[in-house]
Short mmCIF file of C-alpha atoms in Angstrom, two decimals:
data_model
loop_
_atom_site.label_atom_id
_atom_site.label_comp_id
_atom_site.label_asym_id
_atom_site.label_seq_id
_atom_site.Cartn_x
_atom_site.Cartn_y
_atom_site.Cartn_z
CA MET A 1 54.10 -72.24 -17.82
CA ALA A 2 54.41 -69.64 -20.48
CA ALA A 3 57.44 -68.94 -22.19
CA THR A 4 59.30 -65.68 -21.28
CA ALA A 5 61.02 -63.76 -24.18
CA THR A 6 64.30 -62.54 -23.81
CA VAL A 7 65.15 -58.79 -24.84
CA THR A 8 68.82 -57.45 -25.10
CA THR A 9 69.79 -54.19 -23.33
CA GLU A 10 70.25 -52.72 -26.82
CA GLU A 11 66.88 -53.94 -28.17
CA ALA A 12 64.93 -52.45 -24.97
CA ALA A 13 66.80 -48.97 -25.53
CA ALA A 14 65.83 -49.00 -29.08
CA LYS A 15 62.09 -49.58 -28.28
CA LEU A 16 62.15 -46.76 -25.76
CA SER A 17 63.71 -44.36 -27.90
CA SER A 18 61.17 -44.98 -30.45
CA LYS A 19 58.34 -43.99 -27.93
CA ILE A 20 60.21 -40.69 -26.98
CA ILE A 21 58.65 -37.37 -28.30
CA PRO A 22 61.30 -34.74 -28.61
CA VAL A 23 60.52 -31.64 -27.23
CA GLU A 24 62.41 -28.29 -27.93
CA ALA A 25 63.41 -26.48 -24.66
CA GLU A 26 62.13 -22.79 -24.70
CA VAL A 27 65.12 -20.64 -24.62
CA GLU A 28 64.29 -17.06 -24.00
CA GLU A 29 66.32 -14.70 -26.58
CA LYS A 30 68.33 -12.26 -25.49
CA GLN A 31 66.96 -8.53 -25.83
CA THR A 32 69.32 -6.16 -27.54
CA VAL A 33 68.99 -3.12 -25.85
CA VAL A 34 69.27 0.27 -27.63
CA PHE A 35 70.06 3.85 -25.38
CA MET A 36 68.30 6.78 -27.29
CA PHE A 37 69.66 10.32 -26.11
CA PRO A 38 67.49 13.29 -26.99
CA GLY A 39 68.88 16.22 -27.90
CA SER A 40 66.48 19.23 -28.01
CA ASN A 41 64.35 19.08 -25.11
CA ILE A 42 63.67 22.28 -23.00
CA TYR A 43 63.81 21.86 -19.38
CA THR A 44 61.94 24.39 -17.03
CA LYS A 45 63.20 25.00 -13.51
CA ASP A 46 60.49 23.44 -12.02
CA ASP A 47 61.11 20.22 -14.38
CA ILE A 48 64.61 19.92 -12.84
CA ARG A 49 63.55 20.28 -9.58
CA LYS A 50 60.96 17.20 -10.07
CA ILE A 51 63.54 15.16 -11.66
CA LEU A 52 65.76 15.71 -8.58
CA GLU A 53 63.04 14.32 -6.64
CA GLN A 54 62.72 11.11 -8.42
CA HIS A 55 65.21 8.92 -6.51
CA PHE A 56 68.20 9.66 -3.96
CA ARG A 57 70.58 7.95 -6.04
CA PHE A 58 69.65 9.71 -9.34
CA LYS A 59 70.09 12.73 -7.64
CA GLU A 60 73.38 12.28 -6.57
CA ILE A 61 74.33 11.08 -10.19
CA ILE A 62 72.86 14.37 -11.82
CA LEU A 63 74.37 16.66 -9.11
CA ASP A 64 77.66 15.07 -9.52
CA TYR A 65 77.52 15.79 -13.29
CA PHE A 66 76.29 19.43 -12.57
CA MET A 67 79.55 19.92 -10.51
CA ARG A 68 81.79 18.41 -13.40
CA ALA A 69 79.85 20.78 -15.90
CA LYS A 70 80.78 23.55 -13.56
CA ILE A 71 84.53 22.70 -13.31
CA SER A 72 85.05 22.18 -17.02
CA THR A 73 82.85 24.96 -18.43
CA GLY A 74 82.31 27.53 -15.59
CA VAL A 75 78.45 27.17 -16.06
CA ASP A 76 76.91 26.63 -12.40
CA ILE A 77 73.71 24.86 -13.36
CA LEU A 78 72.48 24.79 -9.74
CA PHE A 79 73.14 28.60 -9.28
CA GLN A 80 70.90 29.37 -12.32
CA LEU A 81 68.23 26.81 -11.11
CA GLU A 82 67.98 28.82 -7.95
CA SER A 83 68.38 32.45 -9.46
CA SER A 84 65.51 34.64 -9.77
CA ASP A 85 67.11 35.92 -13.18
CA ASN A 86 66.19 33.62 -15.85
CA SER A 87 68.01 35.38 -18.84
CA GLU A 88 70.75 32.76 -18.80
CA TRP A 89 68.42 29.55 -18.42
CA LEU A 90 67.65 29.11 -22.16
CA ASN A 91 71.24 29.68 -22.94
CA ILE A 92 72.45 26.83 -21.01
CA GLN A 93 69.57 24.37 -22.19
CA MET A 94 72.02 22.08 -24.09
CA LEU A 95 74.27 21.80 -21.33
CA ILE A 96 71.64 20.84 -19.07
CA VAL A 97 69.94 18.11 -21.36
CA PHE A 98 73.61 16.49 -21.81
CA CYS A 99 74.25 16.26 -18.13
CA ILE A 100 70.58 14.59 -17.65
CA ASN A 101 71.10 12.26 -20.38
CA CYS A 102 74.49 11.19 -19.11
CA ALA A 103 73.05 10.85 -15.45
CA THR A 104 70.14 8.73 -16.88
CA ALA A 105 72.42 6.54 -18.72
CA GLN A 106 74.70 5.96 -15.81
CA PHE A 107 71.73 5.25 -13.74
CA LEU A 108 70.45 2.60 -15.71
CA THR A 109 73.57 1.00 -15.83
CA GLU A 110 74.22 0.73 -12.36
CA LEU A 111 70.78 -0.93 -12.03
CA GLY A 112 72.03 -3.59 -14.32
CA VAL A 113 70.39 -2.16 -17.59
CA LYS A 114 73.17 -1.98 -20.24
CA PRO A 115 73.02 -1.00 -23.99
CA ASP A 116 74.31 -3.13 -26.73
CA TYR A 117 73.86 -0.01 -29.01
CA VAL A 118 73.64 3.54 -28.37
CA MET A 119 72.31 6.86 -30.78
CA GLY A 120 71.39 10.28 -30.10
CA TYR A 121 69.28 12.61 -31.87
CA SER A 122 71.13 15.70 -33.16
CA LEU A 123 73.05 17.14 -30.14
CA GLY A 124 72.25 13.77 -28.07
CA GLU A 125 74.96 12.21 -30.44
CA TYR A 126 77.45 13.86 -28.14
CA ALA A 127 75.94 12.09 -25.15
CA ALA A 128 75.85 8.84 -26.83
CA ALA A 129 79.70 9.07 -28.13
CA CYS A 130 80.29 10.20 -24.37
CA PHE A 131 78.79 6.90 -23.04
CA ALA A 132 80.48 5.06 -25.40
CA GLY A 133 83.85 6.17 -24.52
CA THR A 134 84.83 8.12 -27.58
CA ILE A 135 84.94 11.44 -25.83
CA THR A 136 85.00 12.40 -22.10
CA PHE A 137 82.42 14.10 -20.37
CA GLU A 138 84.44 17.17 -19.89
CA ASP A 139 85.47 17.71 -23.27
CA ALA A 140 81.92 16.85 -24.72
CA ALA A 141 80.61 19.68 -22.07
CA TYR A 142 83.24 22.00 -23.37
CA LEU A 143 82.31 21.33 -27.33
CA ILE A 144 78.57 21.49 -26.40
CA LEU A 145 78.97 25.06 -24.81
CA LYS A 146 80.94 26.25 -27.49
CA ARG A 147 78.95 24.81 -30.22
CA ASN A 148 75.86 26.37 -28.73
CA LEU A 149 77.70 30.13 -28.64
CA LEU A 150 78.42 29.38 -32.18
CA PHE A 151 74.75 28.78 -33.11
CA LEU A 152 73.86 32.14 -31.33
CA GLU A 153 75.90 33.84 -33.84
CA LEU A 154 73.67 32.84 -36.64
CA GLU A 155 70.87 34.72 -38.37
CA GLU A 156 67.85 33.97 -36.46
CA GLY A 157 65.49 31.11 -37.75
CA THR A 158 63.22 28.45 -36.56
CA MET A 159 62.26 24.87 -37.29
CA MET A 160 58.81 23.09 -37.76
CA THR A 161 57.62 19.59 -37.44
CA VAL A 162 55.10 18.36 -40.00
CA ALA A 163 52.81 15.32 -39.89
CA CYS A 164 53.23 13.85 -43.40
CA SER A 165 55.99 12.17 -45.56
CA SER A 166 59.20 13.43 -47.11
CA GLU A 167 57.62 13.21 -50.56
CA SER A 168 54.52 14.93 -49.62
CA VAL A 169 56.07 17.83 -48.33
CA LYS A 170 58.20 18.54 -50.99
CA GLN A 171 55.67 20.37 -52.97
CA TYR A 172 54.98 22.85 -50.05
CA LEU A 173 58.85 23.97 -49.88
CA VAL A 174 59.82 27.37 -50.73
CA PRO A 175 63.29 29.12 -51.19
CA GLY A 176 64.88 29.30 -47.68
CA VAL A 177 63.44 26.15 -46.27
CA GLU A 178 64.85 22.63 -46.13
CA ILE A 179 63.99 19.53 -44.80
CA SER A 180 66.27 19.14 -41.66
CA GLY A 181 64.84 15.79 -40.09
CA TYR A 182 63.24 12.55 -41.30
CA ASN A 183 61.95 11.21 -38.05
CA ALA A 184 59.32 8.67 -39.67
CA ASP A 185 57.20 7.93 -42.69
CA ASP A 186 54.86 10.66 -41.50
CA ARG A 187 57.12 12.90 -39.19
CA ILE A 188 59.30 15.44 -40.84
CA THR A 189 61.20 18.63 -39.44
CA LEU A 190 61.73 21.67 -41.52
CA SER A 191 64.37 24.47 -40.79
CA GLY A 192 65.09 27.90 -42.49
CA LYS A 193 63.78 31.46 -41.91
CA ARG A 194 60.75 32.42 -40.13
CA GLU A 195 59.13 34.16 -42.80
CA ALA A 196 59.80 31.53 -45.35
CA LEU A 197 58.38 28.87 -42.72
CA ASN A 198 55.24 31.12 -42.23
CA GLN A 199 54.58 30.53 -46.05
CA VAL A 200 55.00 26.69 -45.63
CA LYS A 201 52.81 26.63 -42.64
CA SER A 202 49.81 28.68 -44.33
CA MET A 203 49.90 26.29 -47.36
CA LEU A 204 49.97 23.14 -44.87
CA ASP A 205 47.14 24.62 -42.77
CA LYS A 206 44.87 24.98 -46.08
CA ASN A 207 45.41 21.44 -47.06
CA ARG A 208 44.74 20.64 -43.50
CA ILE A 209 48.09 19.05 -42.79
CA ALA A 210 49.21 19.32 -39.25
CA SER A 211 52.37 21.36 -38.30
CA ALA A 212 53.98 23.21 -35.48
CA PHE A 213 56.78 25.51 -34.58
CA LEU A 214 59.57 24.31 -32.45
CA ASN A 215 60.44 26.61 -29.55
CA VAL A 216 63.98 27.18 -30.94
CA THR A 217 65.29 30.60 -32.29
CA ARG A 218 67.73 29.12 -34.52
CA ALA A 219 67.61 26.83 -37.59
CA GLY A 220 69.49 23.58 -37.10
CA HIS A 221 70.63 20.93 -39.80
CA CYS A 222 70.32 23.15 -42.76
CA TYR A 223 71.99 25.66 -44.97
CA MET A 224 72.03 28.27 -42.24
CA VAL A 225 74.58 26.04 -40.27
CA GLU A 226 76.85 26.25 -43.33
CA LYS A 227 78.60 29.49 -42.07
CA ILE A 228 79.79 28.04 -38.73
CA LYS A 229 80.61 24.19 -39.99
CA GLU A 230 84.24 24.95 -40.35
CA ARG A 231 84.20 26.62 -36.92
CA ILE A 232 82.76 23.48 -35.38
CA ARG A 233 84.97 21.20 -36.87
CA ASP A 234 88.22 23.48 -35.38
CA LEU A 235 86.43 22.92 -31.84
CA PHE A 236 87.40 19.40 -31.98
CA ASP A 237 91.04 20.07 -32.63
CA SER A 238 91.53 20.51 -28.73
CA VAL A 239 90.00 17.38 -27.73
CA THR A 240 90.97 13.57 -27.95
CA LEU A 241 88.41 11.40 -29.84
CA LYS A 242 88.87 7.28 -29.39
CA PRO A 243 87.10 4.35 -30.94
CA PRO A 244 83.84 3.52 -29.08
CA THR A 245 83.45 0.52 -26.76
CA VAL A 246 79.63 0.49 -27.52
CA PRO A 247 78.67 0.49 -30.99
CA VAL A 248 76.96 4.07 -32.03
CA ILE A 249 74.47 4.34 -34.82
CA SER A 250 74.75 7.39 -36.47
CA THR A 251 71.37 9.61 -36.65
CA MET A 252 72.82 11.18 -39.73
CA THR A 253 73.71 8.30 -41.95
CA GLY A 254 71.37 5.64 -40.38
CA LYS A 255 74.26 3.24 -40.02
CA LYS A 256 77.05 2.02 -37.25
CA LEU A 257 79.76 4.46 -37.20
CA ARG A 258 83.15 3.04 -38.02
CA ASP A 259 86.08 4.01 -35.88
CA ASP A 260 87.53 6.41 -38.50
CA GLU A 261 84.22 8.19 -39.15
CA ILE A 262 83.63 8.61 -35.40
CA THR A 263 87.02 9.98 -34.45
CA ASP A 264 86.98 12.40 -37.57
CA PRO A 265 86.11 15.91 -36.57
CA GLU A 266 84.73 16.43 -40.08
CA TYR A 267 81.91 14.00 -39.15
CA TRP A 268 80.82 16.16 -36.04
CA ALA A 269 80.74 19.31 -38.45
CA SER A 270 78.59 17.65 -41.01
CA GLN A 271 76.49 16.32 -38.45
CA ALA A 272 75.33 19.82 -37.25
CA ARG A 273 75.04 20.80 -40.90
CA ASN A 274 73.12 17.95 -42.40
CA PRO A 275 69.55 16.37 -41.89
CA VAL A 276 68.73 14.06 -38.78
CA ASN A 277 67.71 10.75 -40.27
CA PHE A 278 66.26 9.03 -36.97
CA GLU A 279 64.11 7.01 -39.13
CA ALA A 280 67.00 5.23 -40.91
CA ALA A 281 68.78 4.90 -37.67
CA CYS A 282 65.67 2.95 -36.14
CA LYS A 283 65.23 1.10 -39.10
CA TYR A 284 68.91 -0.20 -38.72
CA PHE A 285 67.56 -2.70 -36.36
CA GLY A 286 64.94 -3.83 -38.90
CA SER A 287 65.95 -7.45 -39.03
CA TYR A 288 66.48 -7.51 -35.14
CA THR A 289 64.03 -9.26 -32.67
CA HIS A 290 63.64 -8.51 -29.14
CA ILE A 291 64.87 -4.87 -29.25
CA PRO A 292 64.02 -2.40 -26.67
CA PHE A 293 64.59 1.25 -27.44
CA ILE A 294 65.03 2.98 -24.12
CA GLU A 295 64.91 7.02 -24.02
CA THR A 296 67.67 7.83 -21.56
CA GLY A 297 66.49 11.12 -20.86
CA PHE A 298 63.49 13.53 -19.86
CA GLY A 299 60.18 13.40 -21.95
CA ASN A 300 58.85 10.95 -24.70
CA GLN A 301 59.94 12.63 -27.86
CA LEU A 302 62.25 9.95 -29.18
CA SER A 303 60.24 6.91 -27.65
CA SER A 304 57.05 8.41 -29.66
CA LEU A 305 59.18 8.46 -32.94
CA ALA A 306 60.51 5.30 -32.15
CA ARG A 307 57.21 3.38 -31.96
CA LYS A 308 56.41 4.70 -35.59
CA ASN A 309 59.49 3.11 -36.91
CA ILE A 310 59.71 -0.34 -35.08
CA ILE A 311 58.41 -3.51 -36.24
CA SER A 312 55.83 -4.68 -33.58
CA ASN A 313 55.63 -8.33 -34.76
CA GLN A 314 59.24 -8.86 -34.14
CA ASN A 315 58.99 -7.87 -30.16
CA GLN A 316 60.32 -4.52 -30.60
CA TRP A 317 59.34 -1.80 -28.39
CA ALA A 318 60.04 1.49 -26.96
CA VAL A 319 59.80 3.27 -23.55
CA SER A 320 60.43 6.74 -21.93
CA LEU A 321 61.95 6.62 -18.73
CA ILE A 322 61.07 10.05 -17.25
CA ASP A 323 57.58 11.55 -18.65
CA PHE A 324 55.91 14.03 -16.46
CA LYS A 325 52.64 14.00 -19.09
CA SER A 326 51.56 10.78 -17.23
CA GLY A 327 49.89 12.55 -14.31
CA ARG A 328 52.00 10.80 -11.70
CA GLU A 329 55.02 13.00 -11.72
CA ALA A 330 56.47 11.90 -8.47
CA PHE A 331 56.53 8.22 -9.62
CA SER A 332 57.53 8.92 -13.04
CA LEU A 333 61.15 7.31 -12.90
CA MET A 334 59.35 4.16 -11.03
CA GLN A 335 56.85 3.78 -13.94
CA GLY A 336 59.59 3.81 -16.39
CA LEU A 337 61.68 1.50 -14.64
CA LEU A 338 58.59 -1.12 -14.27
CA SER A 339 57.96 -0.71 -17.84
CA ILE A 340 61.52 -1.83 -18.64
CA TRP A 341 61.09 -4.75 -16.02
CA LYS A 342 57.96 -5.92 -17.39
CA LYS A 343 59.12 -6.30 -20.81
CA GLY A 344 61.81 -8.64 -19.36
CA LEU A 345 64.98 -6.65 -18.63
CA ASP A 346 66.63 -7.09 -15.19
CA ILE A 347 66.65 -4.57 -12.47
CA ASP A 348 68.93 -4.78 -9.52
CA TRP A 349 66.56 -3.93 -6.59
CA ASN A 350 69.24 -3.74 -4.24
CA ILE A 351 70.54 -0.59 -5.86
CA LEU A 352 67.12 0.74 -6.49
CA TYR A 353 65.70 0.63 -2.80
CA LEU A 354 67.36 1.73 0.52
CA GLU A 355 66.34 -1.60 1.76
CA ARG A 356 64.58 -4.44 -0.08
CA PRO A 357 60.69 -4.62 0.05
CA TYR A 358 59.51 -7.53 2.07
CA LYS A 359 56.84 -10.05 0.70
CA THR A 360 53.54 -11.23 2.14
CA SER A 361 51.15 -14.13 1.03
CA LEU A 362 47.91 -13.08 -0.70
CA PRO A 363 44.90 -15.35 -0.71
CA THR A 364 44.53 -17.89 -3.64
CA TYR A 365 40.80 -17.33 -3.88
CA PRO A 366 39.86 -13.90 -4.91
CA PHE A 367 36.38 -13.76 -2.82
CA SER A 368 37.87 -15.47 0.45
CA LYS A 369 37.75 -13.43 3.58
CA THR A 370 41.36 -13.78 4.41
CA SER A 371 43.31 -10.97 6.13
CA SER A 372 46.65 -10.30 4.64
CA ILE A 373 48.00 -7.89 7.10
CA THR A 374 51.47 -8.60 8.39
CA GLU A 375 52.51 -8.63 11.84
CA GLU A 376 54.57 -5.50 11.39
CA SER A 377 51.48 -3.77 10.18
CA LYS A 378 49.42 -4.90 13.00
CA LYS A 379 52.02 -3.40 15.44
CA LYS A 380 51.84 -0.09 13.64
CA LYS A 381 47.93 -0.04 13.86
CA LYS A 382 48.34 0.46 17.57
CA HIS A 383 49.56 3.99 17.23
CA LYS A 384 47.71 6.85 16.62
CA LYS A 385 48.10 8.39 13.28
CA LEU A 386 50.01 11.68 13.01
CA ALA A 387 47.92 14.69 12.23
CA SER A 388 47.87 16.06 8.70
CA SER A 389 49.56 19.42 9.81
CA TYR A 390 52.55 17.43 11.27
CA VAL A 391 55.77 18.68 9.80
CA ILE A 392 59.19 16.78 8.74
CA CYS A 393 62.09 18.75 8.33
CA PHE A 394 65.18 17.37 6.35
CA ASP A 395 67.95 18.50 4.00
CA PRO A 396 67.08 17.48 0.63
CA PHE A 397 70.52 17.70 -0.59
CA THR A 398 72.32 15.11 1.74
CA ASP A 399 69.60 13.10 3.50
CA ALA A 400 69.35 9.45 2.18
CA ASN A 401 65.88 9.00 3.65
CA ILE A 402 64.43 11.72 1.35
CA GLN A 403 62.48 9.46 -1.22
CA ARG A 404 60.94 7.15 1.17
CA THR A 405 59.92 10.13 3.47
CA ARG A 406 58.35 11.83 0.45
CA TYR A 407 56.76 8.73 -0.49
CA LEU A 408 55.16 7.85 3.26
CA ALA A 409 54.25 11.73 3.59
CA GLY A 410 51.99 11.54 0.32
CA GLN A 411 50.52 8.29 1.13
CA ASN A 412 49.39 9.53 4.41
CA GLY A 413 48.56 13.07 4.08
CA ILE A 414 51.27 14.47 5.85
CA LYS A 415 52.75 18.07 5.08
CA LEU A 416 56.30 18.12 4.35
CA VAL A 417 58.48 21.10 4.62
CA CYS A 418 62.05 20.96 3.22
CA VAL A 419 64.44 22.74 5.28
CA GLU A 420 68.16 23.09 4.21
CA SER A 421 70.87 22.37 6.98
CA LYS A 422 72.36 25.77 6.65
CA SER A 423 69.19 27.45 7.26
CA THR A 424 67.93 25.53 10.23
CA ASP A 425 69.42 24.65 13.91
CA ILE A 426 67.97 21.02 13.80
CA SER A 427 70.82 18.79 15.12
CA PRO A 428 71.38 15.24 13.83
CA ALA A 429 69.82 13.96 17.03
CA ASP A 430 66.77 15.86 16.56
CA TRP A 431 66.42 14.70 13.02
CA GLU A 432 66.93 11.07 13.93
CA ASP A 433 64.19 11.76 16.64
CA ILE A 434 61.68 13.14 14.15
CA CYS A 435 62.31 10.21 11.93
CA LEU A 436 61.88 7.68 14.46
CA LYS A 437 58.56 9.26 15.59
CA TYR A 438 57.38 9.69 11.95
CA TYR A 439 58.12 5.87 10.84
CA ASP A 440 56.84 4.51 14.38
CA TYR A 441 53.39 6.33 13.95
CA GLN A 442 53.38 5.01 10.30
#
């Protein structure tokens, strides 16, 4: 009989340990979220109407901010939206931009997307400070309105964006023109008098350097603001500024604002006079990895500029939330949220949808002829589809089903007629009956 070797427990454990290959667990690195607030967008009335149609909860938040702005400033944005007189529309643009910025940030926060840092371009820094808790919405709305009135007292000027570096553009500068924005390595903004900027543009055109005038009548962030700088500072005497609860990156200095800086009225006066350094603000995060820059407003101006400054190999990326240039205006907000979710940020779907979307199994083999129609869909097919001329009536300002109704109508070629409750005799019972018929036939 063969002899049996005796092995102690300690020896067996040692042998087993020598065979184990250490495997490092893959830990997903937390993303550092940055909210970017635009400050120079121009909204048409049609833009506002389309924004209000994006999502029922988003609309509620925007209308709430419009109402708060009316209470604190006396400006009725909704009245101006419906008015045929457009003379005051441009004068309240900055207030509208501020409201949309705040509403977008709140909507994202409700969905679970919360920033680790915030920053704003020019006037967008007021929205950043408001979100961070440094200033109340009401005080910020008041300051923005008064600041805008001060700018209207200035001599007329304009601004121009140029596709070249700050060093290259210096050789084309003439008296009366200053660099007012360092946006990226090859994106500069100039400010000054129209006549002087016309001379600069002529030289740039001859040297085939792209440039374009901005749709403004005053030159910001340059010597022309010097006349009202002290009066801007004085506006802050009537408001209370608090240390931020979320770090704010200054687009004037390119650094994180200290508590004593952001609460100093002198900073806000200088912020209107000095050039915007958006490039430096983006590059503040140069050593960070996994950085999403989210443009919390309308358009893609800041996200486009951020992409020129971020470091792609460190998994930094930028996205605009609402951009109507994509060609699918009705789904712009959803496309923005999809881009955020695909990059790894969690979305609270229970907030986003009136009801949670259901799942269905799909065939595992792409060419197998397996039907994936749900039982619910089979029942719906028994009904005849509604005619394309069928009309759904609803109140767009109060009905929570508006978003789903619009989506389903668009998918099925059904004509929608929006009727406000104050101008129709449709009762709640009739509305419910129409909805039931509509959803039943779909």
